[in-house]
């Protein structure tokens, strides 16, 4: 039996193999459509088009960016708090501003992530 890399489109299993006649088939008995991979490969529009990014992929990129910006904001809050504790009276403005920015960026990333998950 020749194993095939990838996942079965019907059940998500990694148990694909090259079956008789060269058809990619899922080996799991519980799979609802063992020939799903071959069916997809036989569709002419699949072979003629590049894979498309989903809307979810686009939004997850935004979530990662917001998360990174939030992390940077929280690091600046830590540095400004240390400076403030060391006697720099102007550092309190940085603490307040970047605390608000970090909170808003964290909230935005979480809200988008939660909305796109379900």
mmCIF file of N, CA and C in Angstrom:
data_model
loop_
_atom_site.group_PDB
_atom_site.id
_atom_site.type_symbol
_atom_site.label_atom_id
_atom_site.label_comp_id
_atom_site.label_asym_id
_atom_site.label_seq_id
_atom_site.Cartn_x
_atom_site.Cartn_y
_atom_site.Cartn_z
ATOM 1 N N UNK A 1 0.846 -1.171 0.000
ATOM 2 C CA UNK A 1 0.000 0.000 0.000
ATOM 3 C C UNK A 1 0.897 1.241 0.000
ATOM 4 N N UNK A 2 0.641 2.179 -0.914
ATOM 5 C CA UNK A 2 1.405 3.423 -1.006
ATOM 6 C C UNK A 2 0.679 4.531 -0.257
ATOM 7 N N UNK A 3 1.317 5.033 0.810
ATOM 8 C CA UNK A 3 0.727 6.129 1.573
ATOM 9 C C UNK A 3 0.799 7.420 0.784
ATOM 10 N N UNK A 4 -0.210 8.284 0.996
ATOM 11 C CA UNK A 4 -0.272 9.588 0.339
ATOM 12 C C UNK A 4 -0.262 10.652 1.426
ATOM 13 N N UNK A 5 0.540 11.697 1.235
ATOM 14 C CA UNK A 5 0.603 12.806 2.190
ATOM 15 C C UNK A 5 -0.698 13.604 2.135
ATOM 16 N N UNK A 6 -1.095 14.160 3.274
ATOM 17 C CA UNK A 6 -2.276 15.008 3.321
ATOM 18 C C UNK A 6 -3.359 14.431 4.204
ATOM 19 N N UNK A 7 -4.498 15.112 4.181
ATOM 20 C CA UNK A 7 -5.650 14.715 4.993
ATOM 21 C C UNK A 7 -6.851 14.442 4.110
ATOM 22 N N UNK A 8 -7.669 13.525 4.548
ATOM 23 C CA UNK A 8 -8.899 13.204 3.839
ATOM 24 C C UNK A 8 -9.857 14.389 3.957
ATOM 25 N N UNK A 9 -10.390 14.885 2.845
ATOM 26 C CA UNK A 9 -11.323 16.014 2.914
ATOM 27 C C UNK A 9 -12.641 15.672 3.601
ATOM 28 N N UNK A 10 -12.989 14.393 3.673
ATOM 29 C CA UNK A 10 -14.265 13.999 4.271
ATOM 30 C C UNK A 10 -14.179 13.832 5.788
ATOM 31 N N UNK A 11 -13.088 13.229 6.283
ATOM 32 C CA UNK A 11 -13.013 12.951 7.721
ATOM 33 C C UNK A 11 -11.813 13.594 8.407
ATOM 34 N N UNK A 12 -10.870 14.129 7.646
ATOM 35 C CA UNK A 12 -9.709 14.794 8.223
ATOM 36 C C UNK A 12 -8.583 13.870 8.631
ATOM 37 N N UNK A 13 -8.726 12.601 8.395
ATOM 38 C CA UNK A 13 -7.712 11.625 8.769
ATOM 39 C C UNK A 13 -6.478 11.737 7.865
ATOM 40 N N UNK A 14 -5.336 11.304 8.386
ATOM 41 C CA UNK A 14 -4.104 11.287 7.586
ATOM 42 C C UNK A 14 -3.847 9.897 7.009
ATOM 43 N N UNK A 15 -4.878 9.106 6.869
ATOM 44 C CA UNK A 15 -4.722 7.721 6.416
ATOM 45 C C UNK A 15 -5.014 7.555 4.924
ATOM 46 N N UNK A 16 -4.563 8.471 4.097
ATOM 47 C CA UNK A 16 -4.766 8.363 2.651
ATOM 48 C C UNK A 16 -3.758 7.406 2.050
ATOM 49 N N UNK A 17 -4.192 6.688 1.041
ATOM 50 C CA UNK A 17 -3.293 5.789 0.320
ATOM 51 C C UNK A 17 -3.688 5.766 -1.146
ATOM 52 N N UNK A 18 -2.791 5.289 -1.965
ATOM 53 C CA UNK A 18 -3.045 5.175 -3.397
ATOM 54 C C UNK A 18 -3.682 3.820 -3.652
ATOM 55 N N UNK A 19 -4.966 3.838 -3.973
ATOM 56 C CA UNK A 19 -5.713 2.606 -4.165
ATOM 57 C C UNK A 19 -5.606 2.070 -5.578
ATOM 58 N N UNK A 20 -6.404 1.059 -5.855
ATOM 59 C CA UNK A 20 -6.364 0.441 -7.177
ATOM 60 C C UNK A 20 -6.822 1.437 -8.235
ATOM 61 N N UNK A 21 -6.160 1.412 -9.348
ATOM 62 C CA UNK A 21 -6.475 2.331 -10.424
ATOM 63 C C UNK A 21 -5.865 3.717 -10.219
ATOM 64 N N UNK A 22 -5.050 3.894 -9.172
ATOM 65 C CA UNK A 22 -4.402 5.169 -8.924
ATOM 66 C C UNK A 22 -5.263 6.179 -8.199
ATOM 67 N N UNK A 23 -6.365 5.743 -7.602
ATOM 68 C CA UNK A 23 -7.258 6.654 -6.894
ATOM 69 C C UNK A 23 -6.790 6.868 -5.459
ATOM 70 N N UNK A 24 -6.776 8.135 -5.023
ATOM 71 C CA UNK A 24 -6.426 8.455 -3.641
ATOM 72 C C UNK A 24 -7.641 8.135 -2.782
ATOM 73 N N UNK A 25 -7.431 7.298 -1.763
ATOM 74 C CA UNK A 25 -8.527 6.755 -0.968
ATOM 75 C C UNK A 25 -8.191 6.852 0.516
ATOM 76 N N UNK A 26 -9.223 7.033 1.335
ATOM 77 C CA UNK A 26 -9.051 7.056 2.784
ATOM 78 C C UNK A 26 -9.195 5.636 3.323
ATOM 79 N N UNK A 27 -8.288 5.263 4.219
ATOM 80 C CA UNK A 27 -8.285 3.897 4.762
ATOM 81 C C UNK A 27 -9.190 3.727 5.977
ATOM 82 N N UNK A 28 -9.706 4.798 6.553
ATOM 83 C CA UNK A 28 -10.523 4.673 7.754
ATOM 84 C C UNK A 28 -11.890 4.086 7.421
ATOM 85 N N UNK A 29 -12.292 3.091 8.166
ATOM 86 C CA UNK A 29 -13.595 2.463 7.947
ATOM 87 C C UNK A 29 -14.732 3.415 8.286
ATOM 88 N N UNK A 30 -14.492 4.348 9.232
ATOM 89 C CA UNK A 30 -15.522 5.288 9.667
ATOM 90 C C UNK A 30 -15.688 6.462 8.703
ATOM 91 N N UNK A 31 -14.840 6.582 7.696
ATOM 92 C CA UNK A 31 -14.887 7.724 6.787
ATOM 93 C C UNK A 31 -16.191 7.717 5.989
ATOM 94 N N UNK A 32 -16.919 8.858 5.981
ATOM 95 C CA UNK A 32 -18.200 8.908 5.269
ATOM 96 C C UNK A 32 -18.044 8.895 3.741
ATOM 97 N N UNK A 33 -16.882 9.306 3.243
ATOM 98 C CA UNK A 33 -16.666 9.352 1.790
ATOM 99 C C UNK A 33 -15.192 9.059 1.497
ATOM 100 N N UNK A 34 -14.817 7.776 1.485
ATOM 101 C CA UNK A 34 -13.407 7.416 1.317
ATOM 102 C C UNK A 34 -12.782 7.900 0.000
ATOM 103 N N UNK A 35 -13.579 8.145 -1.019
ATOM 104 C CA UNK A 35 -13.038 8.583 -2.309
ATOM 105 C C UNK A 35 -13.107 10.098 -2.489
ATOM 106 N N UNK A 36 -13.303 10.862 -1.405
ATOM 107 C CA UNK A 36 -13.459 12.325 -1.494
ATOM 108 C C UNK A 36 -12.233 12.993 -2.104
ATOM 109 N N UNK A 37 -11.031 12.542 -1.746
ATOM 110 C CA UNK A 37 -9.812 13.162 -2.283
ATOM 111 C C UNK A 37 -9.740 12.969 -3.795
ATOM 112 N N UNK A 38 -10.031 11.774 -4.274
ATOM 113 C CA UNK A 38 -10.008 11.532 -5.720
ATOM 114 C C UNK A 38 -11.093 12.329 -6.428
ATOM 115 N N UNK A 39 -12.248 12.430 -5.791
ATOM 116 C CA UNK A 39 -13.330 13.213 -6.394
ATOM 117 C C UNK A 39 -12.923 14.673 -6.552
ATOM 118 N N UNK A 40 -12.255 15.220 -5.542
ATOM 119 C CA UNK A 40 -11.783 16.603 -5.630
ATOM 120 C C UNK A 40 -10.728 16.762 -6.721
ATOM 121 N N UNK A 41 -9.839 15.792 -6.809
ATOM 122 C CA UNK A 41 -8.776 15.871 -7.817
ATOM 123 C C UNK A 41 -9.321 15.745 -9.242
ATOM 124 N N UNK A 42 -10.433 15.070 -9.407
ATOM 125 C CA UNK A 42 -11.006 14.881 -10.742
ATOM 126 C C UNK A 42 -11.802 16.090 -11.217
ATOM 127 N N UNK A 43 -12.155 17.001 -10.317
ATOM 128 C CA UNK A 43 -12.922 18.186 -10.718
ATOM 129 C C UNK A 43 -12.020 19.112 -11.520
ATOM 130 N N UNK A 44 -12.428 19.532 -12.708
ATOM 131 C CA UNK A 44 -11.566 20.364 -13.538
ATOM 132 C C UNK A 44 -11.251 21.728 -12.927
ATOM 133 N N UNK A 45 -12.176 22.317 -12.182
ATOM 134 C CA UNK A 45 -11.912 23.640 -11.612
ATOM 135 C C UNK A 45 -10.873 23.590 -10.505
ATOM 136 N N UNK A 46 -10.688 22.428 -9.875
ATOM 137 C CA UNK A 46 -9.688 22.302 -8.819
ATOM 138 C C UNK A 46 -8.287 22.350 -9.413
ATOM 139 N N UNK A 47 -8.094 21.687 -10.530
ATOM 140 C CA UNK A 47 -6.759 21.636 -11.119
ATOM 141 C C UNK A 47 -6.402 22.905 -11.863
ATOM 142 N N UNK A 48 -7.400 23.712 -12.257
ATOM 143 C CA UNK A 48 -7.103 24.888 -13.051
ATOM 144 C C UNK A 48 -6.988 26.169 -12.226
ATOM 145 N N UNK A 49 -7.273 26.115 -10.936
ATOM 146 C CA UNK A 49 -7.241 27.318 -10.114
ATOM 147 C C UNK A 49 -6.272 27.152 -8.953
ATOM 148 N N UNK A 50 -5.646 28.253 -8.590
ATOM 149 C CA UNK A 50 -4.806 28.256 -7.393
ATOM 150 C C UNK A 50 -5.708 28.222 -6.162
ATOM 151 N N UNK A 51 -5.237 27.652 -5.065
ATOM 152 C CA UNK A 51 -6.061 27.624 -3.854
ATOM 153 C C UNK A 51 -6.373 29.038 -3.374
ATOM 154 N N UNK A 52 -7.590 29.212 -2.910
ATOM 155 C CA UNK A 52 -8.034 30.528 -2.438
ATOM 156 C C UNK A 52 -7.905 30.622 -0.933
ATOM 157 N N UNK A 53 -7.581 31.809 -0.483
ATOM 158 C CA UNK A 53 -7.570 32.060 0.958
ATOM 159 C C UNK A 53 -9.001 32.283 1.406
ATOM 160 N N UNK A 54 -9.299 31.789 2.566
ATOM 161 C CA UNK A 54 -10.654 31.974 3.089
ATOM 162 C C UNK A 54 -10.739 33.296 3.849
ATOM 163 N N UNK A 55 -11.950 33.736 4.072
ATOM 164 C CA UNK A 55 -12.192 34.954 4.858
ATOM 165 C C UNK A 55 -11.629 34.786 6.260
ATOM 166 N N UNK A 56 -11.747 33.582 6.792
ATOM 167 C CA UNK A 56 -11.236 33.302 8.134
ATOM 168 C C UNK A 56 -9.719 33.466 8.173
ATOM 169 N N UNK A 57 -9.009 32.994 7.142
ATOM 170 C CA UNK A 57 -7.558 33.163 7.094
ATOM 171 C C UNK A 57 -7.174 34.636 7.115
ATOM 172 N N UNK A 58 -7.912 35.451 6.367
ATOM 173 C CA UNK A 58 -7.642 36.890 6.345
ATOM 174 C C UNK A 58 -7.826 37.510 7.721
ATOM 175 N N UNK A 59 -8.915 37.148 8.395
ATOM 176 C CA UNK A 59 -9.171 37.723 9.720
ATOM 177 C C UNK A 59 -8.181 37.220 10.757
ATOM 178 N N UNK A 60 -7.714 35.988 10.630
ATOM 179 C CA UNK A 60 -6.739 35.481 11.593
ATOM 180 C C UNK A 60 -5.408 36.219 11.449
ATOM 181 N N UNK A 61 -5.088 36.701 10.259
ATOM 182 C CA UNK A 61 -3.910 37.545 10.082
ATOM 183 C C UNK A 61 -4.055 38.849 10.842
ATOM 184 N N UNK A 62 -5.253 39.421 10.810
ATOM 185 C CA UNK A 62 -5.525 40.656 11.559
ATOM 186 C C UNK A 62 -5.411 40.388 13.059
ATOM 187 N N UNK A 63 -5.922 39.258 13.509
ATOM 188 C CA UNK A 63 -5.849 38.909 14.932
ATOM 189 C C UNK A 63 -4.386 38.787 15.369
ATOM 190 N N UNK A 64 -3.556 38.135 14.556
ATOM 191 C CA UNK A 64 -2.140 38.002 14.905
ATOM 192 C C UNK A 64 -1.458 39.373 14.972
ATOM 193 N N UNK A 65 -1.776 40.260 14.036
ATOM 194 C CA UNK A 65 -1.196 41.603 14.038
ATOM 195 C C UNK A 65 -1.634 42.385 15.287
ATOM 196 N N UNK A 66 -2.927 42.357 15.600
ATOM 197 C CA UNK A 66 -3.415 43.058 16.793
ATOM 198 C C UNK A 66 -2.789 42.486 18.063
ATOM 199 N N UNK A 67 -2.637 41.184 18.102
ATOM 200 C CA UNK A 67 -2.006 40.549 19.263
ATOM 201 C C UNK A 67 -0.561 40.985 19.432
ATOM 202 N N UNK A 68 0.161 41.080 18.326
ATOM 203 C CA UNK A 68 1.561 41.521 18.396
ATOM 204 C C UNK A 68 1.652 42.970 18.853
ATOM 205 N N UNK A 69 0.781 43.828 18.326
ATOM 206 C CA UNK A 69 0.773 45.232 18.745
ATOM 207 C C UNK A 69 0.398 45.363 20.221
ATOM 208 N N UNK A 70 -0.528 44.547 20.678
ATOM 209 C CA UNK A 70 -0.912 44.565 22.089
ATOM 210 C C UNK A 70 0.270 44.147 22.959
ATOM 211 N N UNK A 71 0.996 43.127 22.534
ATOM 212 C CA UNK A 71 2.152 42.668 23.315
ATOM 213 C C UNK A 71 3.206 43.769 23.424
ATOM 214 N N UNK A 72 3.456 44.473 22.330
ATOM 215 C CA UNK A 72 4.415 45.581 22.361
ATOM 216 C C UNK A 72 3.919 46.678 23.304
ATOM 217 N N UNK A 73 2.633 46.978 23.250
ATOM 218 C CA UNK A 73 2.073 48.002 24.147
ATOM 219 C C UNK A 73 2.270 47.617 25.603
ATOM 220 N N UNK A 74 2.027 46.363 25.931
ATOM 221 C CA UNK A 74 2.183 45.930 27.331
ATOM 222 C C UNK A 74 3.643 45.970 27.754
ATOM 223 N N UNK A 75 4.569 45.684 26.834
ATOM 224 C CA UNK A 75 5.993 45.796 27.174
ATOM 225 C C UNK A 75 6.375 47.249 27.467
ATOM 226 N N UNK A 76 5.830 48.174 26.677
ATOM 227 C CA UNK A 76 6.097 49.596 26.917
ATOM 228 C C UNK A 76 5.514 50.022 28.264
ATOM 229 N N UNK A 77 4.353 49.488 28.633
ATOM 230 C CA UNK A 77 3.758 49.790 29.937
ATOM 231 C C UNK A 77 4.709 49.342 31.053
ATOM 232 N N UNK A 78 5.294 48.175 30.901
ATOM 233 C CA UNK A 78 6.221 47.668 31.930
ATOM 234 C C UNK A 78 7.429 48.600 32.060
ATOM 235 N N UNK A 79 8.017 48.964 30.919
ATOM 236 C CA UNK A 79 9.188 49.852 30.941
ATOM 237 C C UNK A 79 8.825 51.213 31.536
ATOM 238 N N UNK A 80 7.685 51.773 31.132
ATOM 239 C CA UNK A 80 7.270 53.077 31.656
ATOM 240 C C UNK A 80 6.961 53.005 33.145
ATOM 241 N N UNK A 81 6.395 51.906 33.607
ATOM 242 C CA UNK A 81 6.105 51.745 35.033
ATOM 243 C C UNK A 81 7.397 51.693 35.842
ATOM 244 N N UNK A 82 8.392 51.004 35.304
ATOM 245 C CA UNK A 82 9.690 50.953 35.988
ATOM 246 C C UNK A 82 10.312 52.346 36.054
ATOM 247 N N UNK A 83 10.215 53.093 34.949
ATOM 248 C CA UNK A 83 10.744 54.460 34.930
ATOM 249 C C UNK A 83 9.994 55.346 35.914
ATOM 250 N N UNK A 84 8.687 55.199 35.971
ATOM 251 C CA UNK A 84 7.856 55.982 36.889
ATOM 252 C C UNK A 84 8.230 55.673 38.345
ATOM 253 N N UNK A 85 8.409 54.370 38.630
ATOM 254 C CA UNK A 85 8.797 53.960 39.983
ATOM 255 C C UNK A 85 10.187 54.488 40.335
ATOM 256 N N UNK A 86 11.028 54.716 39.313
ATOM 257 C CA UNK A 86 12.361 55.240 39.535
ATOM 258 C C UNK A 86 12.407 56.750 39.687
ATOM 259 N N UNK A 87 11.265 57.391 39.615
ATOM 260 C CA UNK A 87 11.220 58.821 39.854
ATOM 261 C C UNK A 87 10.925 59.673 38.632
ATOM 262 N N UNK A 88 10.742 59.094 37.471
ATOM 263 C CA UNK A 88 10.427 59.870 36.261
ATOM 264 C C UNK A 88 8.936 60.189 36.269
ATOM 265 N N UNK A 89 8.584 61.415 36.628
ATOM 266 C CA UNK A 89 7.173 61.784 36.778
ATOM 267 C C UNK A 89 6.430 61.847 35.444
ATOM 268 N N UNK A 90 7.140 62.027 34.338
ATOM 269 C CA UNK A 90 6.484 62.087 33.025
ATOM 270 C C UNK A 90 6.141 60.701 32.481
ATOM 271 N N UNK A 91 6.731 59.672 33.063
ATOM 272 C CA UNK A 91 6.481 58.311 32.587
ATOM 273 C C UNK A 91 5.047 57.861 32.828
ATOM 274 N N UNK A 92 4.355 58.506 33.771
ATOM 275 C CA UNK A 92 2.979 58.116 34.063
ATOM 276 C C UNK A 92 2.089 58.283 32.836
ATOM 277 N N UNK A 93 2.374 59.271 31.987
ATOM 278 C CA UNK A 93 1.597 59.462 30.762
ATOM 279 C C UNK A 93 1.758 58.258 29.827
ATOM 280 N N UNK A 94 2.972 57.726 29.744
ATOM 281 C CA UNK A 94 3.217 56.536 28.929
ATOM 282 C C UNK A 94 2.497 55.318 29.474
ATOM 283 N N UNK A 95 2.486 55.216 30.807
ATOM 284 C CA UNK A 95 1.790 54.090 31.440
ATOM 285 C C UNK A 95 0.311 54.138 31.093
ATOM 286 N N UNK A 96 -0.295 55.297 31.236
ATOM 287 C CA UNK A 96 -1.736 55.440 30.974
ATOM 288 C C UNK A 96 -2.035 55.216 29.491
ATOM 289 N N UNK A 97 -1.286 55.880 28.621
ATOM 290 C CA UNK A 97 -1.567 55.790 27.180
ATOM 291 C C UNK A 97 -1.393 54.374 26.644
ATOM 292 N N UNK A 98 -0.283 53.742 26.992
ATOM 293 C CA UNK A 98 -0.038 52.413 26.449
ATOM 294 C C UNK A 98 -0.856 51.334 27.146
ATOM 295 N N UNK A 99 -1.293 51.592 28.375
ATOM 296 C CA UNK A 99 -2.226 50.655 29.024
ATOM 297 C C UNK A 99 -3.551 50.648 28.275
ATOM 298 N N UNK A 100 -4.021 51.832 27.919
ATOM 299 C CA UNK A 100 -5.273 51.916 27.167
ATOM 300 C C UNK A 100 -5.111 51.283 25.787
ATOM 301 N N UNK A 101 -3.991 51.577 25.112
ATOM 302 C CA UNK A 101 -3.749 50.993 23.781
ATOM 303 C C UNK A 101 -3.663 49.478 23.863
ATOM 304 N N UNK A 102 -2.928 48.981 24.861
ATOM 305 C CA UNK A 102 -2.804 47.527 25.019
ATOM 306 C C UNK A 102 -4.138 46.864 25.291
ATOM 307 N N UNK A 103 -4.949 47.502 26.134
ATOM 308 C CA UNK A 103 -6.266 46.941 26.451
ATOM 309 C C UNK A 103 -7.170 46.921 25.226
ATOM 310 N N UNK A 104 -7.175 48.005 24.451
ATOM 311 C CA UNK A 104 -8.017 48.066 23.256
ATOM 312 C C UNK A 104 -7.557 47.076 22.192
ATOM 313 N N UNK A 105 -6.251 46.955 21.996
ATOM 314 C CA UNK A 105 -5.740 46.003 21.004
ATOM 315 C C UNK A 105 -6.033 44.564 21.422
ATOM 316 N N UNK A 106 -5.873 44.284 22.719
ATOM 317 C CA UNK A 106 -6.183 42.937 23.217
ATOM 318 C C UNK A 106 -7.666 42.633 23.040
ATOM 319 N N UNK A 107 -8.519 43.591 23.391
ATOM 320 C CA UNK A 107 -9.963 43.405 23.245
ATOM 321 C C UNK A 107 -10.321 43.195 21.766
ATOM 322 N N UNK A 108 -9.739 43.999 20.870
ATOM 323 C CA UNK A 108 -10.031 43.857 19.444
ATOM 324 C C UNK A 108 -9.620 42.496 18.903
ATOM 325 N N UNK A 109 -8.425 42.058 19.260
ATOM 326 C CA UNK A 109 -7.940 40.748 18.786
ATOM 327 C C UNK A 109 -8.835 39.634 19.308
ATOM 328 N N UNK A 110 -9.177 39.689 20.592
ATOM 329 C CA UNK A 110 -10.020 38.645 21.173
ATOM 330 C C UNK A 110 -11.418 38.647 20.557
ATOM 331 N N UNK A 111 -11.971 39.825 20.326
ATOM 332 C CA UNK A 111 -13.316 39.910 19.756
ATOM 333 C C UNK A 111 -13.367 39.323 18.354
ATOM 334 N N UNK A 112 -12.384 39.656 17.544
ATOM 335 C CA UNK A 112 -12.349 39.098 16.180
ATOM 336 C C UNK A 112 -12.132 37.590 16.237
ATOM 337 N N UNK A 113 -11.193 37.144 17.077
ATOM 338 C CA UNK A 113 -10.918 35.712 17.194
ATOM 339 C C UNK A 113 -12.159 34.946 17.631
ATOM 340 N N UNK A 114 -12.857 35.483 18.642
ATOM 341 C CA UNK A 114 -14.070 34.815 19.137
ATOM 342 C C UNK A 114 -15.151 34.774 18.063
ATOM 343 N N UNK A 115 -15.317 35.865 17.308
ATOM 344 C CA UNK A 115 -16.333 35.916 16.259
ATOM 345 C C UNK A 115 -16.042 34.998 15.090
ATOM 346 N N UNK A 116 -14.766 34.813 14.767
ATOM 347 C CA UNK A 116 -14.392 33.973 13.637
ATOM 348 C C UNK A 116 -14.311 32.500 13.981
ATOM 349 N N UNK A 117 -14.254 32.172 15.260
ATOM 350 C CA UNK A 117 -14.173 30.770 15.661
ATOM 351 C C UNK A 117 -15.468 30.028 15.427
ATOM 352 N N UNK A 118 -16.559 30.697 15.605
ATOM 353 C CA UNK A 118 -17.804 29.957 15.593
ATOM 354 C C UNK A 118 -18.682 30.372 14.522
#
